mmCIF file with all atom_site columns, C-alpha atoms in Angstrom:
data_model
loop_
_atom_site.group_PDB
_atom_site.id
_atom_site.type_symbol
_atom_site.label_atom_id
_atom_site.label_alt_id
_atom_site.label_comp_id
_atom_site.label_asym_id
_atom_site.label_entity_id
_atom_site.label_seq_id
_atom_site.pdbx_PDB_ins_code
_atom_site.Cartn_x
_atom_site.Cartn_y
_atom_site.Cartn_z
_atom_site.occupancy
_atom_site.B_iso_or_equiv
_atom_site.pdbx_formal_charge
_atom_site.auth_seq_id
_atom_site.auth_comp_id
_atom_site.auth_asym_id
_atom_site.auth_atom_id
_atom_site.pdbx_PDB_model_num
ATOM 1   C CA . UNK A 1 1   ? 0.000   0.000  0.000   1.00 0.00 ? 1   UNK A CA 1
ATOM 2   C CA . UNK A 1 2   ? 1.069   3.603  -0.510  1.00 0.00 ? 2   UNK A CA 1
ATOM 3   C CA . UNK A 1 3   ? 1.643   6.536  1.833   1.00 0.00 ? 3   UNK A CA 1
ATOM 4   C CA . UNK A 1 4   ? 0.152   9.968  1.104   1.00 0.00 ? 4   UNK A CA 1
ATOM 5   C CA . UNK A 1 5   ? 1.430   13.129 2.746   1.00 0.00 ? 5   UNK A CA 1
ATOM 6   C CA . UNK A 1 6   ? 0.231   16.691 3.133   1.00 0.00 ? 6   UNK A CA 1
ATOM 7   C CA . UNK A 1 7   ? 2.086   19.459 4.924   1.00 0.00 ? 7   UNK A CA 1
ATOM 8   C CA . UNK A 1 8   ? -0.072  22.141 6.540   1.00 0.00 ? 8   UNK A CA 1
ATOM 9   C CA . UNK A 1 9   ? 1.745   25.387 7.412   1.00 0.00 ? 9   UNK A CA 1
ATOM 10  C CA . UNK A 1 10  ? 0.360   28.347 9.351   1.00 0.00 ? 10  UNK A CA 1
ATOM 11  C CA . UNK A 1 11  ? 2.050   31.300 11.009  1.00 0.00 ? 11  UNK A CA 1
ATOM 12  C CA . UNK A 1 12  ? 0.528   34.134 12.977  1.00 0.00 ? 12  UNK A CA 1
ATOM 13  C CA . UNK A 1 13  ? -0.402  37.345 11.236  1.00 0.00 ? 13  UNK A CA 1
ATOM 14  C CA . UNK A 1 14  ? 0.049   39.241 14.498  1.00 0.00 ? 14  UNK A CA 1
ATOM 15  C CA . UNK A 1 15  ? -3.649  39.101 15.364  1.00 0.00 ? 15  UNK A CA 1
ATOM 16  C CA . UNK A 1 16  ? -4.955  38.643 18.896  1.00 0.00 ? 16  UNK A CA 1
ATOM 17  C CA . UNK A 1 17  ? -4.730  34.872 19.244  1.00 0.00 ? 17  UNK A CA 1
ATOM 18  C CA . UNK A 1 18  ? -6.198  34.783 22.775  1.00 0.00 ? 18  UNK A CA 1
ATOM 19  C CA . UNK A 1 19  ? -9.340  36.559 21.521  1.00 0.00 ? 19  UNK A CA 1
ATOM 20  C CA . UNK A 1 20  ? -9.522  34.303 18.420  1.00 0.00 ? 20  UNK A CA 1
ATOM 21  C CA . UNK A 1 21  ? -8.930  37.302 16.133  1.00 0.00 ? 21  UNK A CA 1
ATOM 22  C CA . UNK A 1 22  ? -6.201  35.845 13.921  1.00 0.00 ? 22  UNK A CA 1
ATOM 23  C CA . UNK A 1 23  ? -5.944  34.725 10.313  1.00 0.00 ? 23  UNK A CA 1
ATOM 24  C CA . UNK A 1 24  ? -6.840  31.126 9.491   1.00 0.00 ? 24  UNK A CA 1
ATOM 25  C CA . UNK A 1 25  ? -5.049  31.353 6.110   1.00 0.00 ? 25  UNK A CA 1
ATOM 26  C CA . UNK A 1 26  ? -2.458  28.624 5.647   1.00 0.00 ? 26  UNK A CA 1
ATOM 27  C CA . UNK A 1 27  ? -0.801  26.550 2.939   1.00 0.00 ? 27  UNK A CA 1
ATOM 28  C CA . UNK A 1 28  ? -1.470  22.946 2.079   1.00 0.00 ? 28  UNK A CA 1
ATOM 29  C CA . UNK A 1 29  ? 1.447   21.312 0.281   1.00 0.00 ? 29  UNK A CA 1
ATOM 30  C CA . UNK A 1 30  ? 1.198   17.852 -1.224  1.00 0.00 ? 30  UNK A CA 1
ATOM 31  C CA . UNK A 1 31  ? 3.798   15.333 -2.347  1.00 0.00 ? 31  UNK A CA 1
ATOM 32  C CA . UNK A 1 32  ? 5.286   16.138 -5.750  1.00 0.00 ? 32  UNK A CA 1
ATOM 33  C CA . UNK A 1 33  ? 5.002   19.926 -5.283  1.00 0.00 ? 33  UNK A CA 1
ATOM 34  C CA . UNK A 1 34  ? 1.326   20.847 -5.604  1.00 0.00 ? 34  UNK A CA 1
ATOM 35  C CA . UNK A 1 35  ? 0.383   23.582 -3.142  1.00 0.00 ? 35  UNK A CA 1
ATOM 36  C CA . UNK A 1 36  ? -2.859  25.437 -2.411  1.00 0.00 ? 36  UNK A CA 1
ATOM 37  C CA . UNK A 1 37  ? -3.869  28.259 -0.118  1.00 0.00 ? 37  UNK A CA 1
ATOM 38  C CA . UNK A 1 38  ? -6.166  27.043 2.637   1.00 0.00 ? 38  UNK A CA 1
ATOM 39  C CA . UNK A 1 39  ? -8.449  28.844 5.047   1.00 0.00 ? 39  UNK A CA 1
ATOM 40  C CA . UNK A 1 40  ? -11.383 28.197 7.280   1.00 0.00 ? 40  UNK A CA 1
ATOM 41  C CA . UNK A 1 41  ? -14.658 28.681 5.437   1.00 0.00 ? 41  UNK A CA 1
ATOM 42  C CA . UNK A 1 42  ? -16.027 32.201 5.695   1.00 0.00 ? 42  UNK A CA 1
ATOM 43  C CA . UNK A 1 43  ? -19.336 30.566 6.606   1.00 0.00 ? 43  UNK A CA 1
ATOM 44  C CA . UNK A 1 44  ? -17.645 29.351 9.797   1.00 0.00 ? 44  UNK A CA 1
ATOM 45  C CA . UNK A 1 45  ? -15.038 32.032 10.550  1.00 0.00 ? 45  UNK A CA 1
ATOM 46  C CA . UNK A 1 46  ? -15.803 35.649 9.560   1.00 0.00 ? 46  UNK A CA 1
ATOM 47  C CA . UNK A 1 47  ? -13.713 37.768 7.223   1.00 0.00 ? 47  UNK A CA 1
ATOM 48  C CA . UNK A 1 48  ? -10.979 38.992 7.490   1.00 0.00 ? 48  UNK A CA 1
ATOM 49  C CA . UNK A 1 49  ? -9.866  36.011 9.583   1.00 0.00 ? 49  UNK A CA 1
ATOM 50  C CA . UNK A 1 50  ? -10.842 33.624 6.761   1.00 0.00 ? 50  UNK A CA 1
ATOM 51  C CA . UNK A 1 51  ? -10.854 34.308 3.021   1.00 0.00 ? 51  UNK A CA 1
ATOM 52  C CA . UNK A 1 52  ? -13.089 33.193 0.161   1.00 0.00 ? 52  UNK A CA 1
ATOM 53  C CA . UNK A 1 53  ? -10.157 32.849 -2.268  1.00 0.00 ? 53  UNK A CA 1
ATOM 54  C CA . UNK A 1 54  ? -8.720  29.842 -0.408  1.00 0.00 ? 54  UNK A CA 1
ATOM 55  C CA . UNK A 1 55  ? -9.824  26.221 -0.159  1.00 0.00 ? 55  UNK A CA 1
ATOM 56  C CA . UNK A 1 56  ? -11.497 25.240 3.092   1.00 0.00 ? 56  UNK A CA 1
ATOM 57  C CA . UNK A 1 57  ? -11.268 21.731 4.620   1.00 0.00 ? 57  UNK A CA 1
ATOM 58  C CA . UNK A 1 58  ? -14.916 20.959 3.878   1.00 0.00 ? 58  UNK A CA 1
ATOM 59  C CA . UNK A 1 59  ? -14.402 21.803 0.189   1.00 0.00 ? 59  UNK A CA 1
ATOM 60  C CA . UNK A 1 60  ? -11.267 19.636 0.149   1.00 0.00 ? 60  UNK A CA 1
ATOM 61  C CA . UNK A 1 61  ? -13.249 16.723 1.589   1.00 0.00 ? 61  UNK A CA 1
ATOM 62  C CA . UNK A 1 62  ? -16.001 17.224 -0.991  1.00 0.00 ? 62  UNK A CA 1
ATOM 63  C CA . UNK A 1 63  ? -13.453 17.470 -3.818  1.00 0.00 ? 63  UNK A CA 1
ATOM 64  C CA . UNK A 1 64  ? -11.598 14.417 -2.562  1.00 0.00 ? 64  UNK A CA 1
ATOM 65  C CA . UNK A 1 65  ? -14.762 12.308 -2.577  1.00 0.00 ? 65  UNK A CA 1
ATOM 66  C CA . UNK A 1 66  ? -15.715 13.608 -6.029  1.00 0.00 ? 66  UNK A CA 1
ATOM 67  C CA . UNK A 1 67  ? -12.263 13.066 -7.537  1.00 0.00 ? 67  UNK A CA 1
ATOM 68  C CA . UNK A 1 68  ? -11.985 9.569  -6.079  1.00 0.00 ? 68  UNK A CA 1
ATOM 69  C CA . UNK A 1 69  ? -15.412 8.638  -7.431  1.00 0.00 ? 69  UNK A CA 1
ATOM 70  C CA . UNK A 1 70  ? -14.493 10.006 -10.863 1.00 0.00 ? 70  UNK A CA 1
ATOM 71  C CA . UNK A 1 71  ? -11.168 8.200  -11.058 1.00 0.00 ? 71  UNK A CA 1
ATOM 72  C CA . UNK A 1 72  ? -12.734 4.936  -9.910  1.00 0.00 ? 72  UNK A CA 1
ATOM 73  C CA . UNK A 1 73  ? -15.734 5.394  -12.231 1.00 0.00 ? 73  UNK A CA 1
ATOM 74  C CA . UNK A 1 74  ? -13.445 5.946  -15.236 1.00 0.00 ? 74  UNK A CA 1
ATOM 75  C CA . UNK A 1 75  ? -11.592 2.724  -14.442 1.00 0.00 ? 75  UNK A CA 1
ATOM 76  C CA . UNK A 1 76  ? -14.779 0.710  -13.869 1.00 0.00 ? 76  UNK A CA 1
ATOM 77  C CA . UNK A 1 77  ? -16.298 2.048  -17.113 1.00 0.00 ? 77  UNK A CA 1
ATOM 78  C CA . UNK A 1 78  ? -13.162 1.278  -19.127 1.00 0.00 ? 78  UNK A CA 1
ATOM 79  C CA . UNK A 1 79  ? -13.056 -2.269 -17.750 1.00 0.00 ? 79  UNK A CA 1
ATOM 80  C CA . UNK A 1 80  ? -16.720 -2.675 -18.786 1.00 0.00 ? 80  UNK A CA 1
ATOM 81  C CA . UNK A 1 81  ? -15.858 -1.662 -22.359 1.00 0.00 ? 81  UNK A CA 1
ATOM 82  C CA . UNK A 1 82  ? -17.229 1.883  -22.340 1.00 0.00 ? 82  UNK A CA 1
ATOM 83  C CA . UNK A 1 83  ? -15.387 4.911  -23.689 1.00 0.00 ? 83  UNK A CA 1
ATOM 84  C CA . UNK A 1 84  ? -15.623 8.318  -22.027 1.00 0.00 ? 84  UNK A CA 1
ATOM 85  C CA . UNK A 1 85  ? -14.399 11.626 -23.452 1.00 0.00 ? 85  UNK A CA 1
ATOM 86  C CA . UNK A 1 86  ? -15.416 13.963 -20.601 1.00 0.00 ? 86  UNK A CA 1
ATOM 87  C CA . UNK A 1 87  ? -16.501 13.866 -16.966 1.00 0.00 ? 87  UNK A CA 1
ATOM 88  C CA . UNK A 1 88  ? -17.590 16.868 -14.895 1.00 0.00 ? 88  UNK A CA 1
ATOM 89  C CA . UNK A 1 89  ? -19.003 16.874 -11.391 1.00 0.00 ? 89  UNK A CA 1
ATOM 90  C CA . UNK A 1 90  ? -20.374 19.802 -9.423  1.00 0.00 ? 90  UNK A CA 1
ATOM 91  C CA . UNK A 1 91  ? -20.234 18.056 -6.060  1.00 0.00 ? 91  UNK A CA 1
ATOM 92  C CA . UNK A 1 92  ? -21.861 19.549 -3.001  1.00 0.00 ? 92  UNK A CA 1
ATOM 93  C CA . UNK A 1 93  ? -21.060 18.920 0.652   1.00 0.00 ? 93  UNK A CA 1
ATOM 94  C CA . UNK A 1 94  ? -22.897 20.680 3.459   1.00 0.00 ? 94  UNK A CA 1
ATOM 95  C CA . UNK A 1 95  ? -22.078 21.094 7.121   1.00 0.00 ? 95  UNK A CA 1
ATOM 96  C CA . UNK A 1 96  ? -24.671 19.648 9.432   1.00 0.00 ? 96  UNK A CA 1
ATOM 97  C CA . UNK A 1 97  ? -25.217 17.399 12.411  1.00 0.00 ? 97  UNK A CA 1
ATOM 98  C CA . UNK A 1 98  ? -23.743 13.934 12.195  1.00 0.00 ? 98  UNK A CA 1
ATOM 99  C CA . UNK A 1 99  ? -25.432 10.880 13.735  1.00 0.00 ? 99  UNK A CA 1
ATOM 100 C CA . UNK A 1 100 ? -23.137 11.429 16.731  1.00 0.00 ? 100 UNK A CA 1
ATOM 101 C CA . UNK A 1 101 ? -24.659 14.885 17.261  1.00 0.00 ? 101 UNK A CA 1
ATOM 102 C CA . UNK A 1 102 ? -21.393 16.619 16.361  1.00 0.00 ? 102 UNK A CA 1
ATOM 103 C CA . UNK A 1 103 ? -21.035 19.029 13.438  1.00 0.00 ? 103 UNK A CA 1
ATOM 104 C CA . UNK A 1 104 ? -19.501 17.550 10.301  1.00 0.00 ? 104 UNK A CA 1
ATOM 105 C CA . UNK A 1 105 ? -20.212 16.898 6.629   1.00 0.00 ? 105 UNK A CA 1
ATOM 106 C CA . UNK A 1 106 ? -22.902 14.230 6.884   1.00 0.00 ? 106 UNK A CA 1
ATOM 107 C CA . UNK A 1 107 ? -23.604 14.055 3.165   1.00 0.00 ? 107 UNK A CA 1
ATOM 108 C CA . UNK A 1 108 ? -21.891 14.807 -0.131  1.00 0.00 ? 108 UNK A CA 1
ATOM 109 C CA . UNK A 1 109 ? -23.982 14.800 -3.294  1.00 0.00 ? 109 UNK A CA 1
ATOM 110 C CA . UNK A 1 110 ? -22.236 14.148 -6.604  1.00 0.00 ? 110 UNK A CA 1
ATOM 111 C CA . UNK A 1 111 ? -23.725 15.441 -9.868  1.00 0.00 ? 111 UNK A CA 1
ATOM 112 C CA . UNK A 1 112 ? -21.573 13.786 -12.531 1.00 0.00 ? 112 UNK A CA 1
ATOM 113 C CA . UNK A 1 113 ? -22.104 14.712 -16.160 1.00 0.00 ? 113 UNK A CA 1
ATOM 114 C CA . UNK A 1 114 ? -20.443 12.080 -18.318 1.00 0.00 ? 114 UNK A CA 1
ATOM 115 C CA . UNK A 1 115 ? -19.892 12.102 -22.059 1.00 0.00 ? 115 UNK A CA 1
ATOM 116 C CA . UNK A 1 116 ? -19.730 8.588  -23.478 1.00 0.00 ? 116 UNK A CA 1
ATOM 117 C CA . UNK A 1 117 ? -18.324 8.075  -26.972 1.00 0.00 ? 117 UNK A CA 1
ATOM 118 C CA . UNK A 1 118 ? -18.186 5.102  -29.297 1.00 0.00 ? 118 UNK A CA 1
ATOM 119 C CA . UNK A 1 119 ? -20.857 2.585  -30.162 1.00 0.00 ? 119 UNK A CA 1
ATOM 120 C CA . UNK A 1 120 ? -21.349 1.152  -26.676 1.00 0.00 ? 120 UNK A CA 1
ATOM 121 C CA . UNK A 1 121 ? -23.485 3.350  -24.391 1.00 0.00 ? 121 UNK A CA 1
ATOM 122 C CA . UNK A 1 122 ? -24.713 2.332  -20.938 1.00 0.00 ? 122 UNK A CA 1
ATOM 123 C CA . UNK A 1 123 ? -28.391 1.849  -20.216 1.00 0.00 ? 123 UNK A CA 1
ATOM 124 C CA . UNK A 1 124 ? -29.691 3.697  -17.131 1.00 0.00 ? 124 UNK A CA 1
ATOM 125 C CA . UNK A 1 125 ? -29.368 0.435  -15.176 1.00 0.00 ? 125 UNK A CA 1
ATOM 126 C CA . UNK A 1 126 ? -25.779 -0.100 -16.373 1.00 0.00 ? 126 UNK A CA 1
ATOM 127 C CA . UNK A 1 127 ? -24.914 3.508  -15.518 1.00 0.00 ? 127 UNK A CA 1
ATOM 128 C CA . UNK A 1 128 ? -26.296 3.010  -11.998 1.00 0.00 ? 128 UNK A CA 1
ATOM 129 C CA . UNK A 1 129 ? -24.277 -0.186 -11.661 1.00 0.00 ? 129 UNK A CA 1
ATOM 130 C CA . UNK A 1 130 ? -21.086 1.589  -12.815 1.00 0.00 ? 130 UNK A CA 1
ATOM 131 C CA . UNK A 1 131 ? -21.625 4.302  -10.179 1.00 0.00 ? 131 UNK A CA 1
ATOM 132 C CA . UNK A 1 132 ? -22.349 1.682  -7.504  1.00 0.00 ? 132 UNK A CA 1
ATOM 133 C CA . UNK A 1 133 ? -19.169 -0.241 -8.342  1.00 0.00 ? 133 UNK A CA 1
ATOM 134 C CA . UNK A 1 134 ? -17.156 2.996  -8.377  1.00 0.00 ? 134 UNK A CA 1
ATOM 135 C CA . UNK A 1 135 ? -18.527 3.984  -4.976  1.00 0.00 ? 135 UNK A CA 1
ATOM 136 C CA . UNK A 1 136 ? -17.787 0.561  -3.488  1.00 0.00 ? 136 UNK A CA 1
ATOM 137 C CA . UNK A 1 137 ? -14.166 0.713  -4.725  1.00 0.00 ? 137 UNK A CA 1
ATOM 138 C CA . UNK A 1 138 ? -13.457 4.389  -3.925  1.00 0.00 ? 138 UNK A CA 1
ATOM 139 C CA . UNK A 1 139 ? -10.719 4.531  -1.283  1.00 0.00 ? 139 UNK A CA 1
ATOM 140 C CA . UNK A 1 140 ? -11.903 7.870  0.108   1.00 0.00 ? 140 UNK A CA 1
ATOM 141 C CA . UNK A 1 141 ? -15.578 6.872  0.346   1.00 0.00 ? 141 UNK A CA 1
ATOM 142 C CA . UNK A 1 142 ? -14.430 3.736  2.145   1.00 0.00 ? 142 UNK A CA 1
ATOM 143 C CA . UNK A 1 143 ? -12.545 5.933  4.646   1.00 0.00 ? 143 UNK A CA 1
ATOM 144 C CA . UNK A 1 144 ? -15.296 8.275  5.845   1.00 0.00 ? 144 UNK A CA 1
ATOM 145 C CA . UNK A 1 145 ? -18.707 8.025  7.479   1.00 0.00 ? 145 UNK A CA 1
ATOM 146 C CA . UNK A 1 146 ? -20.095 10.765 5.209   1.00 0.00 ? 146 UNK A CA 1
ATOM 147 C CA . UNK A 1 147 ? -22.968 9.550  3.037   1.00 0.00 ? 147 UNK A CA 1
ATOM 148 C CA . UNK A 1 148 ? -22.078 9.888  -0.660  1.00 0.00 ? 148 UNK A CA 1
ATOM 149 C CA . UNK A 1 149 ? -25.004 10.129 -3.088  1.00 0.00 ? 149 UNK A CA 1
ATOM 150 C CA . UNK A 1 150 ? -24.835 10.179 -6.894  1.00 0.00 ? 150 UNK A CA 1
ATOM 151 C CA . UNK A 1 151 ? -27.626 12.126 -8.582  1.00 0.00 ? 151 UNK A CA 1
#
């Protein structure tokens, strides 16, 4: 099995830490050099202590589930003999109460739009089966308690 690393770096902006009036902006660096600016969501922490231009952890979770589903779906579809030229998903994760009563992301809804090419096209039942198989094999979906729904 493989190891995956992320380095999260934050330093003070000089704000009043004791009064929780400090910037939540940080960097998220991944293996192989990719780096993004992170922040708390401005729906959770007010501006200017959080910024809209950064990626918040809830969006990263939503994107991770969506990307994993897509990558797994593409593999499952290829193995079933289908050809795909495009895949787009406008995934949506919302904060809410988890079964435990704590706040989390209880549900992520995927809205994949898939362009199949070639002579072989899936029936609605086959498409549902491809999504089910992709969900069952998605490493990220298998790692979280968040409900993942494909619409």
